[in-house]
Amino acid sequence: MAVGRSVPWLCALLLLLAAWVDLVLGVAPCDVTEYQPEDSNLCCRLCPAGQYVFKPCRVNHTAGECRVCEPGTFLAFPNGEPTCQRCIQCREGDQEVVAKCSPTSDRQCQCKKGSFYCNSVDCVENCLRCKRCPGVVLSPCNATSNTVCATETDRGRPENKRGSEFLVPWVTVSVILAVAVIVGIYWYKKKGRLVPVSPGEASSAGAQQWTLGAKRSLTGTFSLL
């Protein structure tokens, strides 16, 4: 009687054990080099880059049937995908092809010469015309960045302007010195020619002649300049 009563309990235990085994097998993770097809408990090996899964494996931990991506599509990594991704298309108006589409890589595009790619949310268009600098160019425009122009803060002043400003003080000083030397020489010569008649007349005539000589010397000097 004791044996007969234990049979139902034994059957129930076996059923629970079987359900547990099925559950474990069903959720058992696959290896990093494998994938689990939909509606399947198997782990299949990944297809290589440039190929997709045409048919999944039928035996656990084996490879299914993989096929090369069709022209215009690609898959860059080992995968368990049933289809390949479509390559992007470059815009004819403002983009050019840098790298062609292949089974293992996407097509790469860039802005044409004279324009640059703008990835800001404020940009209405992706490729914008390069800016032209009125002066010095710090960084020329390329496919990914706009032209960088030098400002007064960045470059100080233009080279020609800085050069002229550097020479102006020296030219001014040289002119002043030259005028002073010429006036001094002329005044010295005129003074040596003065012959006073009397002290009073000499001082008065000398002052008049010196004033007249200075005026003439200055007039002649500025006429030379």
CSV table of C-alpha atoms in Angstrom, one decimal:
chain,number,residue,atom,x,y,z
A,1,MET,CA,0.0,0.0,0.0
A,2,ALA,CA,2.9,2.4,0.8
A,3,VAL,CA,4.5,1.7,-2.6
A,4,GLY,CA,1.2,2.4,-4.4
A,5,ARG,CA,0.7,5.7,-2.6
A,6,SER,CA,4.2,6.9,-3.5
A,7,VAL,CA,3.8,6.3,-7.3
A,8,PRO,CA,1.8,9.5,-8.0
A,9,TRP,CA,4.3,11.6,-6.1
A,10,LEU,CA,7.2,10.0,-8.0
A,11,CYS,CA,5.4,10.8,-11.4
A,12,ALA,CA,4.8,14.3,-10.4
A,13,LEU,CA,8.5,14.8,-9.4
A,14,LEU,CA,9.6,13.4,-12.8
A,15,LEU,CA,7.3,15.7,-14.6
A,16,LEU,CA,8.6,18.7,-12.7
A,17,LEU,CA,12.2,17.6,-13.4
A,18,ALA,CA,11.5,17.2,-17.1
A,19,ALA,CA,9.8,20.7,-17.3
A,20,TRP,CA,12.8,22.2,-15.5
A,21,VAL,CA,15.2,20.6,-18.0
A,22,ASP,CA,13.2,21.9,-20.9
A,23,LEU,CA,13.2,25.3,-19.4
A,24,VAL,CA,16.9,25.4,-18.8
A,25,LEU,CA,17.7,24.2,-22.3
A,26,GLY,CA,15.3,26.7,-23.8
A,27,VAL,CA,16.9,29.7,-22.1
A,28,ALA,CA,20.5,28.5,-22.1
A,29,PRO,CA,22.6,31.4,-23.5
A,30,CYS,CA,24.6,30.9,-26.7
A,31,ASP,CA,28.3,31.6,-27.1
A,32,VAL,CA,29.4,35.1,-28.2
A,33,THR,CA,30.2,33.6,-31.6
A,34,GLU,CA,26.7,32.1,-31.9
A,35,TYR,CA,23.1,33.3,-32.3
A,36,GLN,CA,19.8,31.8,-31.5
A,37,PRO,CA,17.3,31.7,-34.4
A,38,GLU,CA,13.7,32.7,-33.8
A,39,ASP,CA,11.4,29.9,-32.6
A,40,SER,CA,14.4,27.7,-32.0
A,41,ASN,CA,16.3,26.4,-29.0
A,42,LEU,CA,19.5,25.9,-31.0
A,43,CYS,CA,22.6,27.9,-31.0
A,44,CYS,CA,24.0,28.5,-34.5
A,45,ARG,CA,27.4,30.0,-35.5
A,46,LEU,CA,27.4,33.5,-36.7
A,47,CYS,CA,27.8,34.2,-40.4
A,48,PRO,CA,31.0,36.2,-41.3
A,49,ALA,CA,30.9,39.9,-42.2
A,50,GLY,CA,29.6,40.5,-45.7
A,51,GLN,CA,27.2,37.5,-45.5
A,52,TYR,CA,23.7,36.9,-44.1
A,53,VAL,CA,21.8,33.9,-42.8
A,54,PHE,CA,20.0,32.2,-45.6
A,55,LYS,CA,19.1,29.2,-43.5
A,56,PRO,CA,19.7,28.6,-39.8
A,57,CYS,CA,21.5,25.5,-38.5
A,58,ARG,CA,19.6,22.3,-37.7
A,59,VAL,CA,22.2,20.9,-35.4
A,60,ASN,CA,23.1,22.7,-32.2
A,61,HIS,CA,26.4,24.7,-32.3
A,62,THR,CA,26.9,24.3,-36.0
A,63,ALA,CA,26.8,26.8,-38.9
A,64,GLY,CA,23.7,27.3,-41.0
A,65,GLU,CA,23.7,28.4,-44.6
A,66,CYS,CA,25.2,31.9,-45.2
A,67,ARG,CA,25.2,33.9,-48.4
A,68,VAL,CA,27.1,37.0,-49.6
A,69,CYS,CA,25.2,40.3,-49.4
A,70,GLU,CA,23.7,41.4,-52.7
A,71,PRO,CA,25.1,44.5,-54.5
A,72,GLY,CA,24.1,47.7,-52.8
A,73,THR,CA,23.9,46.0,-49.3
A,74,PHE,CA,26.4,45.2,-46.6
A,75,LEU,CA,27.0,43.7,-43.2
A,76,ALA,CA,30.1,45.0,-41.5
A,77,PHE,CA,30.3,42.5,-38.6
A,78,PRO,CA,29.8,38.7,-38.0
A,79,ASN,CA,26.0,38.4,-37.5
A,80,GLY,CA,22.9,36.2,-37.4
A,81,GLU,CA,20.8,38.6,-39.5
A,82,PRO,CA,18.4,37.3,-42.1
A,83,THR,CA,19.0,40.3,-44.5
A,84,CYS,CA,21.8,42.7,-45.2
A,85,GLN,CA,21.6,46.5,-44.7
A,86,ARG,CA,21.2,48.8,-47.6
A,87,CYS,CA,24.1,51.1,-48.4
A,88,ILE,CA,23.4,54.9,-48.2
A,89,GLN,CA,23.1,57.0,-51.3
A,90,CYS,CA,25.2,60.2,-51.7
A,91,ARG,CA,23.2,63.3,-52.8
A,92,GLU,CA,24.0,64.2,-56.3
A,93,GLY,CA,23.8,68.0,-55.7
A,94,ASP,CA,26.3,68.6,-52.9
A,95,GLN,CA,28.0,65.2,-52.1
A,96,GLU,CA,30.6,63.0,-53.6
A,97,VAL,CA,31.6,59.4,-53.0
A,98,VAL,CA,34.7,58.8,-50.9
A,99,ALA,CA,34.4,55.0,-50.5
A,100,LYS,CA,32.2,52.7,-52.5
A,101,CYS,CA,29.7,50.3,-51.1
A,102,SER,CA,30.9,46.7,-50.6
A,103,PRO,CA,29.5,43.6,-48.9
A,104,THR,CA,31.5,44.4,-45.7
A,105,SER,CA,31.3,48.2,-45.6
A,106,ASP,CA,28.8,51.0,-46.3
A,107,ARG,CA,29.2,53.7,-48.9
A,108,GLN,CA,30.9,56.9,-47.6
A,109,CYS,CA,30.0,60.3,-48.7
A,110,GLN,CA,31.4,63.8,-48.1
A,111,CYS,CA,30.6,67.4,-49.2
A,112,LYS,CA,31.9,68.5,-52.5
A,113,LYS,CA,34.9,70.9,-52.7
A,114,GLY,CA,34.0,74.4,-51.7
A,115,SER,CA,31.5,73.2,-49.1
A,116,PHE,CA,31.6,71.6,-45.7
A,117,TYR,CA,29.4,69.3,-43.6
A,118,CYS,CA,27.3,71.0,-40.9
A,119,ASN,CA,26.0,68.6,-38.2
A,120,SER,CA,24.4,71.3,-36.0
A,121,VAL,CA,20.7,71.2,-35.3
A,122,ASP,CA,20.5,74.8,-36.5
A,123,CYS,CA,21.6,73.9,-40.0
A,124,VAL,CA,18.8,73.5,-42.6
A,125,GLU,CA,21.2,71.9,-45.0
A,126,ASN,CA,24.0,69.5,-44.3
A,127,CYS,CA,26.5,70.8,-46.9
A,128,LEU,CA,27.1,74.6,-46.7
A,129,ARG,CA,29.2,76.8,-48.8
A,130,CYS,CA,32.6,77.6,-47.4
A,131,LYS,CA,33.2,81.1,-46.0
A,132,ARG,CA,35.7,83.5,-47.7
A,133,CYS,CA,38.0,85.5,-45.5
A,134,PRO,CA,38.7,89.1,-46.2
A,135,GLY,CA,42.1,88.8,-44.6
A,136,VAL,CA,44.3,86.0,-43.2
A,137,VAL,CA,43.0,82.4,-43.3
A,138,LEU,CA,43.9,80.5,-40.1
A,139,SER,CA,42.4,77.2,-41.3
A,140,PRO,CA,41.2,76.4,-44.8
A,141,CYS,CA,37.8,74.9,-45.5
A,142,ASN,CA,37.5,71.2,-45.9
A,143,ALA,CA,34.8,68.6,-46.1
A,144,THR,CA,34.1,68.5,-42.3
A,145,SER,CA,34.8,72.1,-41.2
A,146,ASN,CA,34.3,75.7,-42.4
A,147,THR,CA,37.0,78.2,-43.1
A,148,VAL,CA,38.5,79.9,-40.0
A,149,CYS,CA,39.3,83.5,-40.6
A,150,ALA,CA,41.7,85.6,-38.4
A,151,THR,CA,40.2,88.4,-36.4
A,152,GLU,CA,41.9,91.4,-34.9
A,153,THR,CA,42.2,89.6,-31.6
A,154,ASP,CA,43.6,86.4,-33.2
A,155,ARG,CA,46.2,88.0,-35.5
A,156,GLY,CA,46.7,91.4,-34.0
A,157,ARG,CA,46.9,93.4,-37.2
A,158,PRO,CA,47.8,92.6,-40.8
A,159,GLU,CA,51.5,92.3,-41.5
A,160,ASN,CA,51.6,95.2,-43.9
A,161,LYS,CA,49.7,97.4,-41.4
A,162,ARG,CA,52.0,96.4,-38.6
A,163,GLY,CA,55.0,97.1,-40.7
A,164,SER,CA,53.9,100.6,-41.7
A,165,GLU,CA,53.0,101.5,-38.1
A,166,PHE,CA,56.4,100.3,-37.0
A,167,LEU,CA,58.1,102.6,-39.6
A,168,VAL,CA,56.0,105.8,-39.0
A,169,PRO,CA,57.6,106.8,-35.6
A,170,TRP,CA,61.1,106.4,-37.0
A,171,VAL,CA,60.3,108.3,-40.2
A,172,THR,CA,58.7,111.1,-38.1
A,173,VAL,CA,61.7,111.3,-35.8
A,174,SER,CA,64.1,111.3,-38.7
A,175,VAL,CA,62.3,114.2,-40.4
A,176,ILE,CA,62.2,116.3,-37.2
A,177,LEU,CA,66.0,115.7,-36.6
A,178,ALA,CA,66.8,116.6,-40.2
A,179,VAL,CA,64.8,119.8,-40.1
A,180,ALA,CA,66.4,120.7,-36.8
A,181,VAL,CA,69.9,120.1,-38.2
A,182,ILE,CA,69.2,122.1,-41.3
A,183,VAL,CA,67.8,125.0,-39.4
A,184,GLY,CA,70.7,125.0,-37.0
A,185,ILE,CA,73.3,125.0,-39.7
A,186,TYR,CA,71.5,127.8,-41.6
A,187,TRP,CA,71.1,129.9,-38.5
A,188,TYR,CA,74.8,129.4,-37.6
A,189,LYS,CA,75.9,130.5,-41.0
A,190,LYS,CA,73.6,133.5,-41.0
A,191,LYS,CA,74.7,134.5,-37.5
A,192,GLY,CA,78.4,134.5,-38.6
A,193,ARG,CA,77.6,137.0,-41.4
A,194,LEU,CA,76.0,139.6,-39.1
A,195,VAL,CA,78.2,142.8,-38.5
A,196,PRO,CA,76.7,145.0,-35.8
A,197,VAL,CA,77.1,148.9,-36.2
A,198,SER,CA,76.2,149.8,-32.6
A,199,PRO,CA,75.1,147.8,-29.7
A,200,GLY,CA,71.5,149.0,-30.0
A,201,GLU,CA,71.3,148.8,-33.7
A,202,ALA,CA,73.2,145.5,-33.7
A,203,SER,CA,70.8,143.8,-31.4
A,204,SER,CA,67.8,145.2,-33.2
A,205,ALA,CA,69.1,144.4,-36.7
A,206,GLY,CA,70.4,141.0,-35.5
A,207,ALA,CA,67.0,140.0,-34.2
A,208,GLN,CA,65.4,141.1,-37.4
A,209,GLN,CA,67.9,139.3,-39.5
A,210,TRP,CA,67.8,136.2,-37.4
A,211,THR,CA,64.0,136.1,-37.5
A,212,LEU,CA,64.0,136.7,-41.3
A,213,GLY,CA,66.7,134.0,-41.7
A,214,ALA,CA,64.8,131.5,-39.6
A,215,LYS,CA,61.6,132.1,-41.6
A,216,ARG,CA,63.5,131.6,-44.9
A,217,SER,CA,65.3,128.5,-43.6
A,218,LEU,CA,62.0,127.0,-42.5
A,219,THR,CA,60.4,127.9,-45.8
A,220,GLY,CA,63.2,126.4,-47.8
A,221,THR,CA,63.3,123.3,-45.6
A,222,PHE,CA,59.6,122.6,-46.0
A,223,SER,CA,59.8,123.3,-49.7
A,224,LEU,CA,62.5,120.6,-49.9
A,225,LEU,CA,60.2,118.2,-48.0
